[in-house]
mmCIF file of C-alpha atoms in Angstrom:
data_model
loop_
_atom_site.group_PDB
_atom_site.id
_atom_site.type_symbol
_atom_site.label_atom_id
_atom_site.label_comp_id
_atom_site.label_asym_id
_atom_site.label_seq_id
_atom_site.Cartn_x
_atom_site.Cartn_y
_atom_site.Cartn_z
ATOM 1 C CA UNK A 28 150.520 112.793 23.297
ATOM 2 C CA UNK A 29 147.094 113.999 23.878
ATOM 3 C CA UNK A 30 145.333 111.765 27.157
ATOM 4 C CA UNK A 31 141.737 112.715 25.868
ATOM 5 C CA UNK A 32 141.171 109.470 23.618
ATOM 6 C CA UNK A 33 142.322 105.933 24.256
ATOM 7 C CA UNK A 34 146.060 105.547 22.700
ATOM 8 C CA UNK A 35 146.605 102.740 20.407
ATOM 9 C CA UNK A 36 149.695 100.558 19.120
ATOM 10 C CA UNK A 37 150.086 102.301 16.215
ATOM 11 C CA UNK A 38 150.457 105.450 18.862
ATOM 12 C CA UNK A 39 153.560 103.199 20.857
ATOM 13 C CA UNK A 40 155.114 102.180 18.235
ATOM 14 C CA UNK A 41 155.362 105.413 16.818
ATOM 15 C CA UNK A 42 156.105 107.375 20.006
ATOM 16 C CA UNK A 43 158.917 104.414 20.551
ATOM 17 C CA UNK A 44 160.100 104.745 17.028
ATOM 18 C CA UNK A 45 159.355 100.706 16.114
ATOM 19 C CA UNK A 46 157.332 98.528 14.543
ATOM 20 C CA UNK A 47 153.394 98.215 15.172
ATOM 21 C CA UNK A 48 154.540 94.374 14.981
ATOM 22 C CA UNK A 49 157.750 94.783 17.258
ATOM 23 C CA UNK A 50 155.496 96.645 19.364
ATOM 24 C CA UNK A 51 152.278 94.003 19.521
ATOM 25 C CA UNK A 52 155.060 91.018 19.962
ATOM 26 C CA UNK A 53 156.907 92.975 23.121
ATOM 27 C CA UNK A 54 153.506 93.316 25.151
ATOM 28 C CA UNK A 55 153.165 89.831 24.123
ATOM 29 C CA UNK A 56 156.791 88.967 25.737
ATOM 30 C CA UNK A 57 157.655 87.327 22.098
ATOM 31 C CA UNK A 58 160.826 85.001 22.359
ATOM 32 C CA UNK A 59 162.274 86.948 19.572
ATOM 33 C CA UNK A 60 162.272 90.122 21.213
ATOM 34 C CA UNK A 61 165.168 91.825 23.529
ATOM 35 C CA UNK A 62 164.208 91.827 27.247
ATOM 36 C CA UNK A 63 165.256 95.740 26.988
ATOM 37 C CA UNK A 64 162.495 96.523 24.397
ATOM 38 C CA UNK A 65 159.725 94.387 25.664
ATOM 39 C CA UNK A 66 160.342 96.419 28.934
ATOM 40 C CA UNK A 67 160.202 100.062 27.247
ATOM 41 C CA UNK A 68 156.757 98.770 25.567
ATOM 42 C CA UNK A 69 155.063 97.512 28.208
ATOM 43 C CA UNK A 70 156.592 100.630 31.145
ATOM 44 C CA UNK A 71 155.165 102.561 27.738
ATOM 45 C CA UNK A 72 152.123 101.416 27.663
ATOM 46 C CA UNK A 73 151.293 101.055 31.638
ATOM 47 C CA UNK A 74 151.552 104.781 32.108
ATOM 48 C CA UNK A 75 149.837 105.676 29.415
ATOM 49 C CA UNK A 76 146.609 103.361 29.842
ATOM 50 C CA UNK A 77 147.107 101.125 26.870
ATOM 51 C CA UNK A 78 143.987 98.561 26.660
ATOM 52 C CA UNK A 79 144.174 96.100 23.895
ATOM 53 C CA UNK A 80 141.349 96.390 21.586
ATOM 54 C CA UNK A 81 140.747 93.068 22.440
ATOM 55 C CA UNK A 82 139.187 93.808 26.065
ATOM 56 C CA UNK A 83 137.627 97.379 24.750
ATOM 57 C CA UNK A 84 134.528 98.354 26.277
ATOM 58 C CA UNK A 85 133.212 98.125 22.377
ATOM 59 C CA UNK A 86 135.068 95.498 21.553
ATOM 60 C CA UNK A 87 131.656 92.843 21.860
ATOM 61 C CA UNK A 88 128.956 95.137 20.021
ATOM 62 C CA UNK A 89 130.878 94.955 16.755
ATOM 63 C CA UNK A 90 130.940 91.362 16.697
ATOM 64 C CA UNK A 91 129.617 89.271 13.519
ATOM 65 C CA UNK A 92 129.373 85.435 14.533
ATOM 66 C CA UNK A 93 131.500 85.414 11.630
ATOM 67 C CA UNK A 94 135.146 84.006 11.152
ATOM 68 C CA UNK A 95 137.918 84.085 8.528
ATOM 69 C CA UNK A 96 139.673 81.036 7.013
ATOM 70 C CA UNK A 97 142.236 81.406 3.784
ATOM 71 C CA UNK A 98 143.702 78.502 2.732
ATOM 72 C CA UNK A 99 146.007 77.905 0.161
ATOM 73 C CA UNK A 100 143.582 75.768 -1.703
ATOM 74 C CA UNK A 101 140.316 74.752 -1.168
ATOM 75 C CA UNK A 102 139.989 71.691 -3.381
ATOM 76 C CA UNK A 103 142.304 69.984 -1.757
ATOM 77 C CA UNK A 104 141.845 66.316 0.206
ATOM 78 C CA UNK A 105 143.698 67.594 3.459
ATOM 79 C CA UNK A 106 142.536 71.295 3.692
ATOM 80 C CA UNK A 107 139.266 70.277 2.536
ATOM 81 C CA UNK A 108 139.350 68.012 5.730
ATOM 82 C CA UNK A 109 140.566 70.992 7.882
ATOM 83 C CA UNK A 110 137.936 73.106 6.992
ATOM 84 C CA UNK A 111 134.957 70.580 7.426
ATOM 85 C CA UNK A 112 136.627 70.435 10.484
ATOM 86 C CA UNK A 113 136.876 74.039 11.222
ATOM 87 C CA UNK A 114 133.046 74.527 9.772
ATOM 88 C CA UNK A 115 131.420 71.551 12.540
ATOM 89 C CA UNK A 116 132.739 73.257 15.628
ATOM 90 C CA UNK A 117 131.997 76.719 14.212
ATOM 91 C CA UNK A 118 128.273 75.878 13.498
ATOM 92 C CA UNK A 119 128.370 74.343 17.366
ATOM 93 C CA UNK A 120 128.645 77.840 18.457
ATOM 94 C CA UNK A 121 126.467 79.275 16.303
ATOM 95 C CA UNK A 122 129.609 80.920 14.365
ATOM 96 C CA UNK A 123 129.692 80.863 10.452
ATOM 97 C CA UNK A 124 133.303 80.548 8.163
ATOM 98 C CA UNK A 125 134.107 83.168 5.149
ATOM 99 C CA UNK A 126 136.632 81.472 3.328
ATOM 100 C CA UNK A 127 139.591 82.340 0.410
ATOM 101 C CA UNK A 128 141.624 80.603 -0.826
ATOM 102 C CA UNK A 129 145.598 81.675 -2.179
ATOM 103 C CA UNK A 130 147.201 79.498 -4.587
ATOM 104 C CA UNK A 131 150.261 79.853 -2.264
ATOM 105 C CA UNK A 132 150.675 83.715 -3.121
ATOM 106 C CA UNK A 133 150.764 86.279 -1.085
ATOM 107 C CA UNK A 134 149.307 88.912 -3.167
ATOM 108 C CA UNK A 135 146.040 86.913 -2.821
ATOM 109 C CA UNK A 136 146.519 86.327 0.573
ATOM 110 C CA UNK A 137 146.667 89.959 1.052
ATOM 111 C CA UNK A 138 143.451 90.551 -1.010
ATOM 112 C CA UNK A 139 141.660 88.270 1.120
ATOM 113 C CA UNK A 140 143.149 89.454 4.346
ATOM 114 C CA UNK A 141 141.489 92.966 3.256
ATOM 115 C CA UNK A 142 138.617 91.461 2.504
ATOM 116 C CA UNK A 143 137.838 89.611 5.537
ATOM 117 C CA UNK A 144 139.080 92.939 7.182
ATOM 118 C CA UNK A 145 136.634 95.179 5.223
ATOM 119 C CA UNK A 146 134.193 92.283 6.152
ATOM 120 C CA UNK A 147 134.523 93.025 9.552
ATOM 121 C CA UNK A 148 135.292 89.124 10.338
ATOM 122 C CA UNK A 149 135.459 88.250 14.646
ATOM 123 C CA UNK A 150 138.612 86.630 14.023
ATOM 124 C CA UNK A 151 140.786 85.088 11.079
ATOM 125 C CA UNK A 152 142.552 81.182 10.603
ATOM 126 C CA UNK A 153 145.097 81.515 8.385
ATOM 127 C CA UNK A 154 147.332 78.733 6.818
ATOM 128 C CA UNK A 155 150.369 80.710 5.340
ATOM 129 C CA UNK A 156 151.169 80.781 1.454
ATOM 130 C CA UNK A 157 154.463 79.591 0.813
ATOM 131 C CA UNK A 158 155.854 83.054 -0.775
ATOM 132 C CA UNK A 159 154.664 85.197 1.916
ATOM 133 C CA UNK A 160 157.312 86.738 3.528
ATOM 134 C CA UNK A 161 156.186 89.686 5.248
ATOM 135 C CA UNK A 162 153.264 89.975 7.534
ATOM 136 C CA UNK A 163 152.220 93.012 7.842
ATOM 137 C CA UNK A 164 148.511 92.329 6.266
ATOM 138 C CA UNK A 165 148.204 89.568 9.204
ATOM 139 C CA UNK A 166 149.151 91.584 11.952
ATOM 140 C CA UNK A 167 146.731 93.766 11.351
ATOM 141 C CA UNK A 168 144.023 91.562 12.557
ATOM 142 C CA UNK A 169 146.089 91.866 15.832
ATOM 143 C CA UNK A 170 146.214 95.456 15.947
ATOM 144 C CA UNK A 171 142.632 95.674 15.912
ATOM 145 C CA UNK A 172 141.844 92.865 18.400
ATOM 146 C CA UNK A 173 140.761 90.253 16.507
ATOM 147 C CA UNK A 174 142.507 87.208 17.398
ATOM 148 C CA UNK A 175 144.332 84.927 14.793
ATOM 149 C CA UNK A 176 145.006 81.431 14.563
ATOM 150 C CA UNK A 177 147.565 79.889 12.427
ATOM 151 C CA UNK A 178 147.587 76.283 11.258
ATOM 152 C CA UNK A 179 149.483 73.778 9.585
ATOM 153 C CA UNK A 180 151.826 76.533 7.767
ATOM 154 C CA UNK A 181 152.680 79.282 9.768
ATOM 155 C CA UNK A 182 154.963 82.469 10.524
ATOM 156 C CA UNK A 183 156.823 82.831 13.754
ATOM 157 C CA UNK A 184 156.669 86.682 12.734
ATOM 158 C CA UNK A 185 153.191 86.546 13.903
ATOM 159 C CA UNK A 186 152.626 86.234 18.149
ATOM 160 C CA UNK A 187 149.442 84.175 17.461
ATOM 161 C CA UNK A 188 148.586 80.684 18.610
ATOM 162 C CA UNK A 189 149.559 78.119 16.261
ATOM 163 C CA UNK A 190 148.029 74.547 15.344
ATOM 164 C CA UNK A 191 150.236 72.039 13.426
ATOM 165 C CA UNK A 192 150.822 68.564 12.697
ATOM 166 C CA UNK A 193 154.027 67.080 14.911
ATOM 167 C CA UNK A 194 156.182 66.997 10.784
ATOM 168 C CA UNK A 195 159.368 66.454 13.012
ATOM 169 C CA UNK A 196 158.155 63.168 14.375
ATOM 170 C CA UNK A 197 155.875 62.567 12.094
ATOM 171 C CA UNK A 198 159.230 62.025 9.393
ATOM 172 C CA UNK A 199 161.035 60.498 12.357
ATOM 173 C CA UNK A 200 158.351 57.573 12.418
ATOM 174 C CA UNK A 201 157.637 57.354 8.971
ATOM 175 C CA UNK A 202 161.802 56.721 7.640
ATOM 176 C CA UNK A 203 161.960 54.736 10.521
ATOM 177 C CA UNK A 204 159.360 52.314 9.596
ATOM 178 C CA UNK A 205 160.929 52.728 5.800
ATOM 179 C CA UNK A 206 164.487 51.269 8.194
ATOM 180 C CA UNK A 207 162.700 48.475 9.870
ATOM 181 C CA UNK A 208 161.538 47.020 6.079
ATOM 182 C CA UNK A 209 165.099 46.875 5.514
ATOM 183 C CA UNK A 210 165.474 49.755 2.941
ATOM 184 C CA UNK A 211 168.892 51.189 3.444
ATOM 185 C CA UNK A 212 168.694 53.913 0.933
ATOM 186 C CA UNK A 213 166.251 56.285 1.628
ATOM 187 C CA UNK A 214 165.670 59.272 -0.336
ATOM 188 C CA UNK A 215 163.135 62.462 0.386
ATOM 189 C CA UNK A 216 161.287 64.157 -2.239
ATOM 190 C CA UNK A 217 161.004 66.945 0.160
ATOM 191 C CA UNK A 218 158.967 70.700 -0.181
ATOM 192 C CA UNK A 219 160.029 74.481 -0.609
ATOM 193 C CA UNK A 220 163.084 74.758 1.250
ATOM 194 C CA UNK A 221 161.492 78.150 3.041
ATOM 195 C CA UNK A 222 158.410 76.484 4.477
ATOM 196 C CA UNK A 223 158.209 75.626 7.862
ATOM 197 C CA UNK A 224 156.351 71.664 7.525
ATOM 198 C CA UNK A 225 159.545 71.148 4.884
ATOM 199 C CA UNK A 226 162.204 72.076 7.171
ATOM 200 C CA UNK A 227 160.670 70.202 10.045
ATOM 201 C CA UNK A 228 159.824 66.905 7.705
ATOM 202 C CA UNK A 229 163.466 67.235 6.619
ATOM 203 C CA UNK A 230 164.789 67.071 10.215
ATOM 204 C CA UNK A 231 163.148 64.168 11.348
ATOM 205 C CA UNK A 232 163.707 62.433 8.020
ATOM 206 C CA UNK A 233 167.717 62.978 8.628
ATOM 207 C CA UNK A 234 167.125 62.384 12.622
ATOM 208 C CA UNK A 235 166.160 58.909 11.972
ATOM 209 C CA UNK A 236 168.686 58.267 9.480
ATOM 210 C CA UNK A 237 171.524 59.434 12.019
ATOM 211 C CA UNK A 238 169.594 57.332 15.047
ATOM 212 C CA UNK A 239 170.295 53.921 12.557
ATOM 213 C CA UNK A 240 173.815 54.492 11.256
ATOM 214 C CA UNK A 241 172.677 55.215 7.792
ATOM 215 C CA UNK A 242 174.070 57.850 6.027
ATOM 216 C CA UNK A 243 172.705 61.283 4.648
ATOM 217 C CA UNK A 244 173.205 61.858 0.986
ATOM 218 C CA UNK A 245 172.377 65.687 -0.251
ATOM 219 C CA UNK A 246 171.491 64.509 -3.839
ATOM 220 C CA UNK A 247 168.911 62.576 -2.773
ATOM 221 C CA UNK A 248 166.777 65.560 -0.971
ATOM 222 C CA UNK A 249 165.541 67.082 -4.153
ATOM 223 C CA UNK A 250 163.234 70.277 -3.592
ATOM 224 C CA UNK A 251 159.541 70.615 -4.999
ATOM 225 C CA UNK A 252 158.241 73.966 -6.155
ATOM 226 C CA UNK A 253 154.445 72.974 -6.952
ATOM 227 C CA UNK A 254 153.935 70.320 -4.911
ATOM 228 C CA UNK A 255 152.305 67.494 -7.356
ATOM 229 C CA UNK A 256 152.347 64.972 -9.185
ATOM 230 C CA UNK A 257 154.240 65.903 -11.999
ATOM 231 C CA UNK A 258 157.447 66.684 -9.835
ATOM 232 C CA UNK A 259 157.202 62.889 -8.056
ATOM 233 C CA UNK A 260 157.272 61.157 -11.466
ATOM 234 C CA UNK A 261 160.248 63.836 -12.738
ATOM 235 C CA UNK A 262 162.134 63.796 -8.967
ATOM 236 C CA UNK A 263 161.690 59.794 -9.384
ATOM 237 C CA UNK A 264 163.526 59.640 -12.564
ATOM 238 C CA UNK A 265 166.162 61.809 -11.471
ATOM 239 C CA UNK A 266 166.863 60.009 -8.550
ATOM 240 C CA UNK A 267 166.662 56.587 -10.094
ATOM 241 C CA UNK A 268 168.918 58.001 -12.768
ATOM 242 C CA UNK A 269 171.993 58.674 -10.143
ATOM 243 C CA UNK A 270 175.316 56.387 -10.226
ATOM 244 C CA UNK A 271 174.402 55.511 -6.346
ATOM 245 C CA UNK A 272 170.228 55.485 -6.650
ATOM 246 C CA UNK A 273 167.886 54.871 -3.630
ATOM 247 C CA UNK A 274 165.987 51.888 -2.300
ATOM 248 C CA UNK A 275 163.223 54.174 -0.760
ATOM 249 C CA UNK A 276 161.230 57.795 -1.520
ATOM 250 C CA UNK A 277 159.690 59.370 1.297
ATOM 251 C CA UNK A 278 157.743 61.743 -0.375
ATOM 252 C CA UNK A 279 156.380 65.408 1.206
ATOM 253 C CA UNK A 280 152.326 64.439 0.315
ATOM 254 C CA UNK A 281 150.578 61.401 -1.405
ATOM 255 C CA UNK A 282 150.041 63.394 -4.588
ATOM 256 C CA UNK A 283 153.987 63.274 -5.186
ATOM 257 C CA UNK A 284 154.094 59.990 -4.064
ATOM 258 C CA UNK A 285 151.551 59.238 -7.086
ATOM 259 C CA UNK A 286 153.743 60.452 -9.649
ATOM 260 C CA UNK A 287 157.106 59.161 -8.064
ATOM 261 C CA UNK A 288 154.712 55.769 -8.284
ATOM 262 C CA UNK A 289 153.891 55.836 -11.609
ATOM 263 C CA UNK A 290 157.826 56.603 -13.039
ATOM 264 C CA UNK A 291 158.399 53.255 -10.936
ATOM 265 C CA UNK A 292 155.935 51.427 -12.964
ATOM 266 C CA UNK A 293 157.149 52.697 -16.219
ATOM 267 C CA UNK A 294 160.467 51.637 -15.851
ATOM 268 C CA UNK A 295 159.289 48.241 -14.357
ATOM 269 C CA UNK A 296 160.732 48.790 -10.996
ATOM 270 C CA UNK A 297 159.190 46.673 -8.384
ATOM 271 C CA UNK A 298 157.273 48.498 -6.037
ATOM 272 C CA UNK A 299 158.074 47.599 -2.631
ATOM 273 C CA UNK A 300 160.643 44.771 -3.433
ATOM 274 C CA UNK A 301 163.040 46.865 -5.261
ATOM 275 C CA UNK A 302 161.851 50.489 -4.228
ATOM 276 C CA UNK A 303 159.495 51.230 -1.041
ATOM 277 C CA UNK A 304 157.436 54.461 -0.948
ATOM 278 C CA UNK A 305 155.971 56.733 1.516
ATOM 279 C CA UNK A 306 153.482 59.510 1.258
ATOM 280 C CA UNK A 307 152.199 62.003 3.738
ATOM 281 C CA UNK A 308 148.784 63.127 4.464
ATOM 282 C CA UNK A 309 146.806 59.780 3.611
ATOM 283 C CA UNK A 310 144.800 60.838 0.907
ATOM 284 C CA UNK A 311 141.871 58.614 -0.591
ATOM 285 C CA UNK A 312 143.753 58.125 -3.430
ATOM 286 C CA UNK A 313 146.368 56.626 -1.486
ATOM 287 C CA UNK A 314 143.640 53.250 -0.789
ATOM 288 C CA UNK A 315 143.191 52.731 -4.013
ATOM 289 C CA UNK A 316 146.699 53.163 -5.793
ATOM 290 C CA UNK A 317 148.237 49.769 -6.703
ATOM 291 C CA UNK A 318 149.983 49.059 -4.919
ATOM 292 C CA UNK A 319 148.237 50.833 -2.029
ATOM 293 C CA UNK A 320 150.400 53.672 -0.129
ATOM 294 C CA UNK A 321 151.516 53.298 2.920
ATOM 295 C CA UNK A 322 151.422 56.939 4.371
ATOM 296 C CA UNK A 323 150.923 59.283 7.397
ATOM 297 C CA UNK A 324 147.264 60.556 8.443
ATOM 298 C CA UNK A 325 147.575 64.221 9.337
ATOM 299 C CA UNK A 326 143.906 64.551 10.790
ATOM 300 C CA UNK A 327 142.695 67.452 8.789
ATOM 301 C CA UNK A 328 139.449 67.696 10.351
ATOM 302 C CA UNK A 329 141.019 67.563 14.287
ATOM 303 C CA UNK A 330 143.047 69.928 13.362
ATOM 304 C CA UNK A 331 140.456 72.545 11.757
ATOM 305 C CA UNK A 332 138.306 71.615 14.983
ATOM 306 C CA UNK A 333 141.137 72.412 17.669
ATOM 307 C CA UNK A 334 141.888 76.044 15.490
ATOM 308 C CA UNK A 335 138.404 77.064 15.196
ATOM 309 C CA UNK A 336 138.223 75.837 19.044
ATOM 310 C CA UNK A 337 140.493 78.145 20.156
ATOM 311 C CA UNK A 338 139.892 81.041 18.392
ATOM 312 C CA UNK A 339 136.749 80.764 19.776
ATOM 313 C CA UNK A 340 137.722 80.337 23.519
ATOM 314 C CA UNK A 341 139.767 83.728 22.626
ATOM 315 C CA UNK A 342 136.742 85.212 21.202
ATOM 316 C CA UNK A 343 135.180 84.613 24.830
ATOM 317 C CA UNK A 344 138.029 85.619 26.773
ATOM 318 C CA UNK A 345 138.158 89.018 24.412
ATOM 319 C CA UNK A 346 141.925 87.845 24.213
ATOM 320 C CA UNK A 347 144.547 87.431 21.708
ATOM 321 C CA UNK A 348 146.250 84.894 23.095
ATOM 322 C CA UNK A 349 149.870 84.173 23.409
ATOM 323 C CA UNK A 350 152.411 82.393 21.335
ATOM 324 C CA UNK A 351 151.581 78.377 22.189
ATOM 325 C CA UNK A 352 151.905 75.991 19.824
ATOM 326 C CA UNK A 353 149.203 72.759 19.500
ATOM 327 C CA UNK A 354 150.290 69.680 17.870
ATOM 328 C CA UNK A 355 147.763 67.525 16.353
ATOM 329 C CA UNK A 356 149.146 63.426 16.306
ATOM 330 C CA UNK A 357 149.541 61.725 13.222
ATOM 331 C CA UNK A 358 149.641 58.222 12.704
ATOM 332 C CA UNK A 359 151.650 56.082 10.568
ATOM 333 C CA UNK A 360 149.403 54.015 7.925
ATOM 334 C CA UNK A 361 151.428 50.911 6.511
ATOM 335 C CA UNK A 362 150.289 49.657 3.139
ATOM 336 C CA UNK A 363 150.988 47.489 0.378
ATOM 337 C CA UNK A 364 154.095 49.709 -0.844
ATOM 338 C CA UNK A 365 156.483 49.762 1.562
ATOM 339 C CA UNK A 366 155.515 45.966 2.843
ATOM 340 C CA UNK A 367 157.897 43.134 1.829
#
């Protein structure tokens, strides 16, 4: 390889037959990489002068006070709440957002990754679709030293920092609560099986029923594919439809919590003294449903702030920081249906 110009990872990975991602997460000491290759990167890249393009001489003379944010969805009550979040600390720092949104594909979240990219953007917050798979259009960002921020869905492909709510004991607290009511029988309308906030949410929700002798029943864990309303009110009827049906829905957002609510009311079942109910996110909707919703506040806008805060700090630095993860605190909001 030719010393005269400043090698690159594309130029490791392909001199050490890899991945330009294997490659980025070895320098990076990535958990999920062998101690053998993350030594033949880095040994690689010492004696050959690597510098990240993230502490390049030119790295601050291209910069555009402007950041990336795709979202699956921008009318939306909780990432509408992360990005007025993300937007207040941006304009604090004189920083502007460009934002896409997804519909939870990755083709479009690879048309907007490009686009931000041919935009020249200083750095990208992402929240992941739930098809994408591969990361390749993500990692890219990386490779040219622009430092990327996941939030509330994320890839552990990606070495990137990563800001999420605590869905482990966030489901934990909320089917616990659900216990101390004195419902017995608790089922979870639960999310895409794949997605990261859906696995965790189903861990704590079976965690807490282990911790209080209660048993786990599969049928009652039925999978959404959209994510609405729609699949509460037909998820509801299913499950109130089985031989053995359940006192209690914890449901995986407010919005299927709405339509789980309004099967209830249809078939006249009491709502909470015959079935309680539990959203997530605490939407505004959730006040005004009758019976109100108890739920679980995600704090949208803290968590926007604390992403857009640290891809900042990196911005600074001229780093693209490591793999730590930030949990924003939720808290659990008891209402009127889950209240005896």
């Amino acid at each position: 390889m030719s010393d005269k110009r400043r090698i690159t990872l594309k130029d490791i990975a392909r001199e050490l037959d890899i991945s330009v991602s294997t490659a980025s997460r070895a320098l990076n000491s990535y958990p999920g990489i062998s101690e053998e290759t993350i030594q033949l990167v880095k040994e690689y890249a010492k004696k050959h002068n690597y510098v990240p393009n993230s502490i390049a001489v030119n790295f601050r003379k291209n910069r555009t006070q402007t950041i990336g944010m795709i979202v699956p969805e921008l009318v939306h009550p909780f990432f509408s709440a992360v990005i007025s979040g993300a937007i207040h600390e941006a304009n604090k720092s004189g920083y502007r957002l460009l934002i896409s949104q997804t519909d939870e594909k990755q083709e479009n979240e690879i048309l907007a990754c490009r686009s931000m990219m041919g935009g020249n953007v200083d750095g990208l917050l992402i929240s992941i679709a739930n098809d994408t798979i591969k990361t390749d259009h993500i990692q890219e960002f990386l490779d040219e030293g622009k430092p990327v921020i996941q939030f509330d869905k994320f890839s552990e492909l990606l070495p990137t920092p990563k800001v999420i709510t605590d869905d482990f004991e966030s489901a934990y607290t909320a089917v616990k609560h659900l216990i101390d009511q004195g419902y017995r029988k608790i089922a979870h309308i639960n999310g895409l099986s794949a997605v990261q906030n859906s696995i965790d949410r189903l861990k704590g929700y079976k965690k807490a029923l282990e911790d209080h002798g209660l048993e786990f029943h599969q049928e009652w864990v039925p999978h959404c594919k959209e994510i609405n309303e729609s699949e509460g009110y037909d998820f509801a009827k299913q499950l109130m439809g089985l031989p053995n049906p359940p006192d209690a829905l914890f449901c995986i957002t407010d919005l299927v919590a709405l339509g789980a609510m309004k099967f209830l009311k249809e078939a006249k079942i009491n709502v909470p003294e015959e079935m309680g109910i539990m959203g997530f996110s605490n939407w505004k909707i959730s006040e005004v449903m009758s019976p109100s919703l108890s739920t679980v506040e995600q704090h949208g806008f803290k968590m926007g702030s604390k992403a857009t805060e640290i891809v900042l700090n990196l911005l600074k630095e001229s780093s693209l920081g490591n793999n730590e993860t930030y949990k924003i605190d939720t808290d659990l909001i008891a209402r009127e249906s889950t209240l005896k």
